[in-house]
mmCIF file of C-alpha atoms in Angstrom:
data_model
loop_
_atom_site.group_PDB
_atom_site.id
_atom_site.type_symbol
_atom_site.label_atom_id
_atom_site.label_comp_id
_atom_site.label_asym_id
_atom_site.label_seq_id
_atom_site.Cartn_x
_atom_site.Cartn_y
_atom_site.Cartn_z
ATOM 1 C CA UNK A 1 -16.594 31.160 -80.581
ATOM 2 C CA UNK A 2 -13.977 33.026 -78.832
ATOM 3 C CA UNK A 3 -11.221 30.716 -76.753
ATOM 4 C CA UNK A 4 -12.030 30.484 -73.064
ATOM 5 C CA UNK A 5 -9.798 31.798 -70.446
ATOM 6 C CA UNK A 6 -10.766 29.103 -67.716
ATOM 7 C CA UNK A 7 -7.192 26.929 -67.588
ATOM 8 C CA UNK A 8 -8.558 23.288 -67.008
ATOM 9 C CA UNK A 9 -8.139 21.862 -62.551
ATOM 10 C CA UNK A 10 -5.592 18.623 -63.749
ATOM 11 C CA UNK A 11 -5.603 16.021 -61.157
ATOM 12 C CA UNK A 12 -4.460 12.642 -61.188
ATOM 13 C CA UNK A 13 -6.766 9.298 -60.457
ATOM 14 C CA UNK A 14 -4.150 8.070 -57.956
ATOM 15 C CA UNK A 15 -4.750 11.500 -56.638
ATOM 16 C CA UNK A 16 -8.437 11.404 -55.969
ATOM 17 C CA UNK A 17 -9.825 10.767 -52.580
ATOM 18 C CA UNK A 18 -12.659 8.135 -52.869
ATOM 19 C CA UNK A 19 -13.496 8.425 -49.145
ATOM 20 C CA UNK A 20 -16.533 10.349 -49.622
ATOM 21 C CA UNK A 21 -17.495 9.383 -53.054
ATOM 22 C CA UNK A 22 -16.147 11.203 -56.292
ATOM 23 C CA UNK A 23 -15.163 14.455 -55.254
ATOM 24 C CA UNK A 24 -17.776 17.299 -56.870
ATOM 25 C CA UNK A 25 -16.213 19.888 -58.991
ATOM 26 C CA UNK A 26 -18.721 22.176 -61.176
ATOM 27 C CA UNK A 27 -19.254 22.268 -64.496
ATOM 28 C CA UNK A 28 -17.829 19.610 -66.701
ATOM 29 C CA UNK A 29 -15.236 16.577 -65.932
ATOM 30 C CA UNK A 30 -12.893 14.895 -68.346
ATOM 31 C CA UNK A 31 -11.315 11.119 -68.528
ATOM 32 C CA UNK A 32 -7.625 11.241 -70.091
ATOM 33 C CA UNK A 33 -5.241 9.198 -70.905
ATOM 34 C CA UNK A 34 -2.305 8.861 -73.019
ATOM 35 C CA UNK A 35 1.267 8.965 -73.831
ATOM 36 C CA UNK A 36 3.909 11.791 -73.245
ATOM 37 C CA UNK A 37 1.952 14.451 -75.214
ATOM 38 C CA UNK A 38 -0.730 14.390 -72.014
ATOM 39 C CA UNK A 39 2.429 13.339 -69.394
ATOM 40 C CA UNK A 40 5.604 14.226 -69.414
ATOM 41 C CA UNK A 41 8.159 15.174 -72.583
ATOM 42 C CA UNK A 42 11.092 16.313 -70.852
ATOM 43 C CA UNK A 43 12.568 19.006 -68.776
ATOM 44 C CA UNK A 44 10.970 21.960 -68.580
ATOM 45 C CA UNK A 45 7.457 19.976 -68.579
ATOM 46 C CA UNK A 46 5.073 20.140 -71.076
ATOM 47 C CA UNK A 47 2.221 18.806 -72.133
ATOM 48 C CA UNK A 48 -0.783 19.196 -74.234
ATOM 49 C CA UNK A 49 -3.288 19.032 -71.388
ATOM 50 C CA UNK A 50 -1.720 22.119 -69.343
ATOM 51 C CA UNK A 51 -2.582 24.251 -72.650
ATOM 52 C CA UNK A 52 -6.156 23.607 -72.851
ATOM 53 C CA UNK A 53 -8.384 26.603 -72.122
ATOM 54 C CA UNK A 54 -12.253 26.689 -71.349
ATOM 55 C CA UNK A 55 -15.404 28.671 -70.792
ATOM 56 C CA UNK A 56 -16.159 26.559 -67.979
ATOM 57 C CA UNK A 57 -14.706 25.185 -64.842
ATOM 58 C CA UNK A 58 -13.542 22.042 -65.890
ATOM 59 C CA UNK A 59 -11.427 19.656 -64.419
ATOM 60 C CA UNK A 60 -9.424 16.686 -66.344
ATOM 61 C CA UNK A 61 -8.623 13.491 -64.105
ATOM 62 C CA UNK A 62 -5.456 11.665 -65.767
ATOM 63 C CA UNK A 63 -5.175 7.898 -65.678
ATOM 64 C CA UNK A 64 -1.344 8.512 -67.591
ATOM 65 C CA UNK A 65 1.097 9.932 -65.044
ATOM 66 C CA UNK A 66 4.948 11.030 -65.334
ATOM 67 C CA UNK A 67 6.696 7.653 -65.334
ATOM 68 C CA UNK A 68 4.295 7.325 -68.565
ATOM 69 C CA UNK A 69 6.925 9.057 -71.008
ATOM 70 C CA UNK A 70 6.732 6.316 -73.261
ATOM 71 C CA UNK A 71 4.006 4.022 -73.427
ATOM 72 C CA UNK A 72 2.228 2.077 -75.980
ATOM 73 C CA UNK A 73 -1.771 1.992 -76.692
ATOM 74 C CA UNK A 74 -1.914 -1.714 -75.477
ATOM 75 C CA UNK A 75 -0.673 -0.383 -72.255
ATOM 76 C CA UNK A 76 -2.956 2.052 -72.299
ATOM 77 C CA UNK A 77 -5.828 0.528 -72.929
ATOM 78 C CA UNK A 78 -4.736 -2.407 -70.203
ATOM 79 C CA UNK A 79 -3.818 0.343 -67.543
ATOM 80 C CA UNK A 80 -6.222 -0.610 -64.271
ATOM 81 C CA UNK A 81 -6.917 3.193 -63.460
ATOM 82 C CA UNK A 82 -8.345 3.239 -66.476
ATOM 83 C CA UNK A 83 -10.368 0.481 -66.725
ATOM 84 C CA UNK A 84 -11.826 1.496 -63.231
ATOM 85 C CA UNK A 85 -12.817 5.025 -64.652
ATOM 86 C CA UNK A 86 -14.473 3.674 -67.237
ATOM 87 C CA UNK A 87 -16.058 1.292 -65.530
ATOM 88 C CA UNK A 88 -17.177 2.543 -62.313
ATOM 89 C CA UNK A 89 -21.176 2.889 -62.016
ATOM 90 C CA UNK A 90 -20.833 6.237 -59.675
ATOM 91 C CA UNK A 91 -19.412 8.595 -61.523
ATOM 92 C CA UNK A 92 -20.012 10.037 -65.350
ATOM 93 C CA UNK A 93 -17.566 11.946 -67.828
ATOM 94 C CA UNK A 94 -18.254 14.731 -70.354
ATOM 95 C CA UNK A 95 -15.466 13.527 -72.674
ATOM 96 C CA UNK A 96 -12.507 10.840 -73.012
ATOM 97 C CA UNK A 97 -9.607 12.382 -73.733
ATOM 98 C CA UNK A 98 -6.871 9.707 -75.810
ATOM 99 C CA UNK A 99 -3.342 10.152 -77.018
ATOM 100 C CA UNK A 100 -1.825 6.891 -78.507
ATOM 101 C CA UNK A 101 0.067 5.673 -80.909
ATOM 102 C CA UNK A 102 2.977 7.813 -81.329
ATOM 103 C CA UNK A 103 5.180 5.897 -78.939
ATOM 104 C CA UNK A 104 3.990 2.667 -80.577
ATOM 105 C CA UNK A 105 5.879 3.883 -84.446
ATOM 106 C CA UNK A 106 8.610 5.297 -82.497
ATOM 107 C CA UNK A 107 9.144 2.486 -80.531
ATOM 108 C CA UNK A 108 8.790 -0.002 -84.059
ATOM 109 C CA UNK A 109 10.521 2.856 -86.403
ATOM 110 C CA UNK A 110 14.060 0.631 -86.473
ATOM 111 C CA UNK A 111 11.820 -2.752 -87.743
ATOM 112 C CA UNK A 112 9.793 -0.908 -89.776
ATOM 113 C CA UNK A 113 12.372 0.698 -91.709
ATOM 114 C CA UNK A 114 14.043 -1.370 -94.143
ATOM 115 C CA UNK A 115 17.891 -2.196 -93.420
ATOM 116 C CA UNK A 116 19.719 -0.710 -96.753
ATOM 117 C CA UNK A 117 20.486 -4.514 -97.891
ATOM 118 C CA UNK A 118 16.874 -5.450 -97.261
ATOM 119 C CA UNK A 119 15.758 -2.615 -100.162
ATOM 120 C CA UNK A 120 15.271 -2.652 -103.675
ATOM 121 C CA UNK A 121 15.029 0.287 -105.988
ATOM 122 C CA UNK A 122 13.418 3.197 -103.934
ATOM 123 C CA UNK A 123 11.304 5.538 -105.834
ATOM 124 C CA UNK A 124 9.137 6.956 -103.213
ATOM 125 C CA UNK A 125 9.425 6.895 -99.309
ATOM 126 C CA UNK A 126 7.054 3.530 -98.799
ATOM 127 C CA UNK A 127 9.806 1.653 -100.268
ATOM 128 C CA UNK A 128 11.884 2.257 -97.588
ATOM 129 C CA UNK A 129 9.542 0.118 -95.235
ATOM 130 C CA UNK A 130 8.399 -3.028 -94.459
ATOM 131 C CA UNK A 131 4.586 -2.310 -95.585
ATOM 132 C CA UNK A 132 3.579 -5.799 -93.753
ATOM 133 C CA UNK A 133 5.122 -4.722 -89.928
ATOM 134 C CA UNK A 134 3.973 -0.976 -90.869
ATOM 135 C CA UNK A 135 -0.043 -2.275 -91.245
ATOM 136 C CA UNK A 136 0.375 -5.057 -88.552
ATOM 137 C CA UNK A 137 1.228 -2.404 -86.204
ATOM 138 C CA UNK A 138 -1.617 0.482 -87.501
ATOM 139 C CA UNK A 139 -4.252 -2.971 -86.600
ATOM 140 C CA UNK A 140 -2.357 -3.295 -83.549
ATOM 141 C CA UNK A 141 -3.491 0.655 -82.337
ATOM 142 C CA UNK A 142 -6.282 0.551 -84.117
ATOM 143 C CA UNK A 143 -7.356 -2.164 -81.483
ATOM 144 C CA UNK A 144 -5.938 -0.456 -78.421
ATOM 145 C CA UNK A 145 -8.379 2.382 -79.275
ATOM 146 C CA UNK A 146 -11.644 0.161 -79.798
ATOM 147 C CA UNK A 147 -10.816 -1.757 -76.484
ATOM 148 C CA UNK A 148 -10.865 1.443 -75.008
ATOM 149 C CA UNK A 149 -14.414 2.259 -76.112
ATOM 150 C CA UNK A 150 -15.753 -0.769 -75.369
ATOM 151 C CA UNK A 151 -14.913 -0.563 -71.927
ATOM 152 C CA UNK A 152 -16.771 2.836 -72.037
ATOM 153 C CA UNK A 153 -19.646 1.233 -73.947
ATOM 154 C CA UNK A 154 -20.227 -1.733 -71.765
ATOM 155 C CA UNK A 155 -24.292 -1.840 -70.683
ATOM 156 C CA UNK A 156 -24.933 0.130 -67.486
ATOM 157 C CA UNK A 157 -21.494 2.911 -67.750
ATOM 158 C CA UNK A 158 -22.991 5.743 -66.701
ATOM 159 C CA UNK A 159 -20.162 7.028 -69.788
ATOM 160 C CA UNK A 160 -21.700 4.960 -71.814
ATOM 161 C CA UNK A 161 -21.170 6.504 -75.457
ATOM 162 C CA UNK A 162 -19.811 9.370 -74.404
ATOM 163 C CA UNK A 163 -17.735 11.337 -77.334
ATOM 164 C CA UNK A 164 -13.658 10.699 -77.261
ATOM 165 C CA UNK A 165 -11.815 13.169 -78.346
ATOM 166 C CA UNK A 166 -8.033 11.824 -79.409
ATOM 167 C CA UNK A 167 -5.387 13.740 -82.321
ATOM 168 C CA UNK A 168 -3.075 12.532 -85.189
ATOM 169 C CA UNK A 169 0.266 13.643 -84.568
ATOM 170 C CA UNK A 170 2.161 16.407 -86.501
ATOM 171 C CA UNK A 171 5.108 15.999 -88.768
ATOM 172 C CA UNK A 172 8.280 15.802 -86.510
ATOM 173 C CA UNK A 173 11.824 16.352 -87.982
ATOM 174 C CA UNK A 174 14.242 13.358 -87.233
ATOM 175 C CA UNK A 175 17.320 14.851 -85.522
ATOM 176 C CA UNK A 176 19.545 14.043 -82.689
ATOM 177 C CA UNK A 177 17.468 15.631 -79.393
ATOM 178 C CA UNK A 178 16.435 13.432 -76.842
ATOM 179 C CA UNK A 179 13.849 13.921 -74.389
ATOM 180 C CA UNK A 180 16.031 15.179 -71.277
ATOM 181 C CA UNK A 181 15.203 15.052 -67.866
ATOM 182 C CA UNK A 182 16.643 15.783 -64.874
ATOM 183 C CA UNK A 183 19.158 13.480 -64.686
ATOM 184 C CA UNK A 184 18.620 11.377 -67.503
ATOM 185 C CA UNK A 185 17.437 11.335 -71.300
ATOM 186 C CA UNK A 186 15.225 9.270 -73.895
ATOM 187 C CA UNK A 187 15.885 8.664 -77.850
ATOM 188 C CA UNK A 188 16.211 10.353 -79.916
ATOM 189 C CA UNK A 189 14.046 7.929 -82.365
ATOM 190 C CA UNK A 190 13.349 8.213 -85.565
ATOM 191 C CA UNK A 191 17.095 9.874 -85.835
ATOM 192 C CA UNK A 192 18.845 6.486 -84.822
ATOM 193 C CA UNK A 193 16.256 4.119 -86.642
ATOM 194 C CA UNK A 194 16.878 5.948 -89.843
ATOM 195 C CA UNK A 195 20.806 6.291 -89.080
ATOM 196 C CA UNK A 196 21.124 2.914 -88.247
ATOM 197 C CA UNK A 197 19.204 1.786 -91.274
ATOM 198 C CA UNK A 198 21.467 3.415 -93.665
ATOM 199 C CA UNK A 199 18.432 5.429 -95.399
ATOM 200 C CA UNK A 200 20.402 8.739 -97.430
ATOM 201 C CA UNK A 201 19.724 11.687 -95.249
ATOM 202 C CA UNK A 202 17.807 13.810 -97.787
ATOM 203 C CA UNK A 203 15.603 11.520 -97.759
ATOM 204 C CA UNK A 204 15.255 11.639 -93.589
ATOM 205 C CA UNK A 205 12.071 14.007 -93.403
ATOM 206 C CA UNK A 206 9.890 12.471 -96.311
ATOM 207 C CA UNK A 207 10.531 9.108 -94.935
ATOM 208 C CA UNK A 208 9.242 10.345 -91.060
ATOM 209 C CA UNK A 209 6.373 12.413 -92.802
ATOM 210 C CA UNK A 210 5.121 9.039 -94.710
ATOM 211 C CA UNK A 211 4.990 7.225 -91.134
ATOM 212 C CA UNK A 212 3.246 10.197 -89.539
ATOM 213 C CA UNK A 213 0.886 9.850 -92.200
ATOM 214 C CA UNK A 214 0.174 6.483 -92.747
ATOM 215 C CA UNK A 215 -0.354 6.740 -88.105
ATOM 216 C CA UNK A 216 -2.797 9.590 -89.128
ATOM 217 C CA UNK A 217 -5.137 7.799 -91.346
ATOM 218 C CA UNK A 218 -5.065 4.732 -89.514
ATOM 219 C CA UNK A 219 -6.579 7.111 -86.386
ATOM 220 C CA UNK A 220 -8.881 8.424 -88.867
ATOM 221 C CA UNK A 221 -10.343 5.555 -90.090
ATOM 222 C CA UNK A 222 -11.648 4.640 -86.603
ATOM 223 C CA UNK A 223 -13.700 8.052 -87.000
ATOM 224 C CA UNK A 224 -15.147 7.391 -90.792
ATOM 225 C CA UNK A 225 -13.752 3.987 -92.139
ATOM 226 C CA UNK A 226 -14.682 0.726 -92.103
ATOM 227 C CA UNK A 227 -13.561 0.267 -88.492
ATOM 228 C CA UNK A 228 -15.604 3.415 -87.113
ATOM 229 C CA UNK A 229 -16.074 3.437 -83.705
ATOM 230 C CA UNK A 230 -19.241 5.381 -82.290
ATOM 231 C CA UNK A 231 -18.961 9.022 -80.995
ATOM 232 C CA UNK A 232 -15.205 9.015 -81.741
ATOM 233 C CA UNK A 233 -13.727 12.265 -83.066
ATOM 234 C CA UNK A 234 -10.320 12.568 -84.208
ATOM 235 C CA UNK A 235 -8.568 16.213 -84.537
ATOM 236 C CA UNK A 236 -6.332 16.299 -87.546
ATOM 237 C CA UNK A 237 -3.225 18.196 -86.288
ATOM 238 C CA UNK A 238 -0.949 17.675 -89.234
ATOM 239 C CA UNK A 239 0.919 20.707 -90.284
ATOM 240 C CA UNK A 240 -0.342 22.714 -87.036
ATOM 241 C CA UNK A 241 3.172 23.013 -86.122
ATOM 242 C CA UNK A 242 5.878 24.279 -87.872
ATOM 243 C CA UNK A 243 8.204 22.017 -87.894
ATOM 244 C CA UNK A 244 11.769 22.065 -86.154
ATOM 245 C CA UNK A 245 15.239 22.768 -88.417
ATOM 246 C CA UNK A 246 17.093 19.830 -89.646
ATOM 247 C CA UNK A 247 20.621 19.281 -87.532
ATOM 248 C CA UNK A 248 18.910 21.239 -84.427
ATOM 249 C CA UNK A 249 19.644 19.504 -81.115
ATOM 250 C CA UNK A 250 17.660 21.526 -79.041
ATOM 251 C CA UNK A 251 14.050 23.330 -78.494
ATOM 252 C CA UNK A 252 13.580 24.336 -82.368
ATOM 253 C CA UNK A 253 10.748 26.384 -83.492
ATOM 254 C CA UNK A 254 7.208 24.289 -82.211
ATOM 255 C CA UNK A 255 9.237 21.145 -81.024
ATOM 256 C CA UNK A 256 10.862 20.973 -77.369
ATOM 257 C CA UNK A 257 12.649 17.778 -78.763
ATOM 258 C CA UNK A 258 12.670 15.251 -81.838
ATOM 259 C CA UNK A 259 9.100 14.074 -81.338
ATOM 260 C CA UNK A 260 7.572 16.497 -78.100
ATOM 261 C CA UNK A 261 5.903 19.812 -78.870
ATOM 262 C CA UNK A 262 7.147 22.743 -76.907
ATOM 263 C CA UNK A 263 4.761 24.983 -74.893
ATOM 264 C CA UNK A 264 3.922 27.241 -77.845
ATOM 265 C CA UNK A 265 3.697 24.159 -80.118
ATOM 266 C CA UNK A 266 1.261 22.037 -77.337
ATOM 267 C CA UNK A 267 -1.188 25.536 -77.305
ATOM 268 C CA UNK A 268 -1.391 25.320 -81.059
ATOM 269 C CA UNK A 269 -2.591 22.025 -80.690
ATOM 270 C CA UNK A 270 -4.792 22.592 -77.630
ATOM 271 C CA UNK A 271 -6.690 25.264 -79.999
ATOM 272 C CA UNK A 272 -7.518 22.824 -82.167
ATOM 273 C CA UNK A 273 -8.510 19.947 -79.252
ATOM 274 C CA UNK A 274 -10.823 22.814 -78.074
ATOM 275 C CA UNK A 275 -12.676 23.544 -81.181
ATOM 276 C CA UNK A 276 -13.869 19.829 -81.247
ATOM 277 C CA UNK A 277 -14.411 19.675 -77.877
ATOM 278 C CA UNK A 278 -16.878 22.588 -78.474
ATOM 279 C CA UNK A 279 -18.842 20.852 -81.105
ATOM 280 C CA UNK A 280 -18.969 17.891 -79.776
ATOM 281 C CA UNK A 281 -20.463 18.762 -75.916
ATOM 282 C CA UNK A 282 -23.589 19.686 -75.576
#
């Protein structure tokens, strides 16, 4: 099927006006929420939400909102606009939209990695982590996403079992660009854990791919493992981007900044969002 044209009506659930019930809007209606990639990632804005294209009007309420530039999925699944969304009993949803668990690795990268007296021989890039904190924290996501559905599975939802649509994230470069903003910046991340951490430079990228991947089938699993969770579709966006240059401190091929997409990068992955979203809708 050919992409749609129709750019997606984004509104925000602190936005809506309740007075007269849930306002109306044709067609179909999306729940998201999520970390930067559906928020904010720095200055200009991006995100992936504002790249999605459809073939109907469609318009995505999101519980995340700017201040949201880093947050983790026990946050998210905690936040009270959420919870109310899911909960409510006058209003349904097509979809859930979900972004989490980036932020949580990020925000863990400097205990996961192994301090260069902590280490014993390295031979491949799992030795330079702490393989108890690294699966303590993929259980620790892992949960944030099945709270989530259970709120939307609780008995009477009108949402009830309704497909959510979330993404692994792509393979990021570690290098020294922060998110900026107007008047301030965030991280860079994986740059200063490994840096502080001693780990030999050429060894940055394979080290950052390994946690990318180890996020990845952690999401994956709750799809098709042994912790599946029940109309829950993950989009598999590694290698979608290509990937920014070593040493670049700026907007570098697909990446705005060490760990954001840039607008080009975010509509490569809001291709792939829509193909799933197509199979998955009636």
């Amino acid at each position: 099927m050919a992409r749609g044209r129709i750019r997606p009506d984004i509104v925000t659930w602190i936005d809506l006006d309740f007075d007269d019930g849930f306002p109306s809007f044709p067609d179909q209606q999306f729940l998201a929420e999520g970390d930067s990639w559906f928020t904010i990632s720095g200055f200009p804005v991006f995100n992936l939400l504002f790249e999605l294209r459809f073939h109907k009007h469609t318009r995505i309420v999101n519980c995340g909102f700017p201040g949201d530039t880093i947050k983790n999925m026990s946050a998210i699944a905690r936040n009270p606009n959420l919870r109310q969304a899911l909960t409510s009993r006058n209003f349904t949803w097509d979809a859930i939209l979900l972004s989490g668990g980036g932020n949580d690795l990020i925000d863990e990268a400097d205990d996961i990695i192994l301090a260069k007296n902590e280490r014993g021989t390295v031979q491949t890039p799992a030795d330079y982590c702490d393989q108890q904190k690294l699966g303590d924290l993929m259980a620790e996501i892992q949960d944030g996403y099945q709270r989530i559905a259970a709120l939307r599975d609780r008995p009477g939802n009108l949402s009830r079992h309704v497909p959510i649509v979330t993404h692994t994230y792509d393979y990021s470069t570690p290098r020294n660009s922060p998110a900026r903003f107007f008047l301030a910046t965030l991280g860079p991340w994986l740059f200063k854990a490994l840096k502080n951490q001693q780990v030999p430079g050429a060894d940055w990228v394979a080290v950052a791919d390994y946690l990318a991947d180890q996020l990845a089938e952690a999401i994956l699993a709750l799809e098709k493992g042994s912790a599946k969770i029940k109309n829950f579709h993950v989009v598999d966006t590694r290698g979608t981007l290509k990937r920014a240059e070593q040493g670049a401190t700026s907007s570098s091929n697909d990446w705005q900044n060490e760990i954001h997409p840039n607008a080009n990068g975010y509509e490569k992955l809001a291709k792939r969002i829509e193909k799933q979203l197509h199979k998955v809708l009636p």
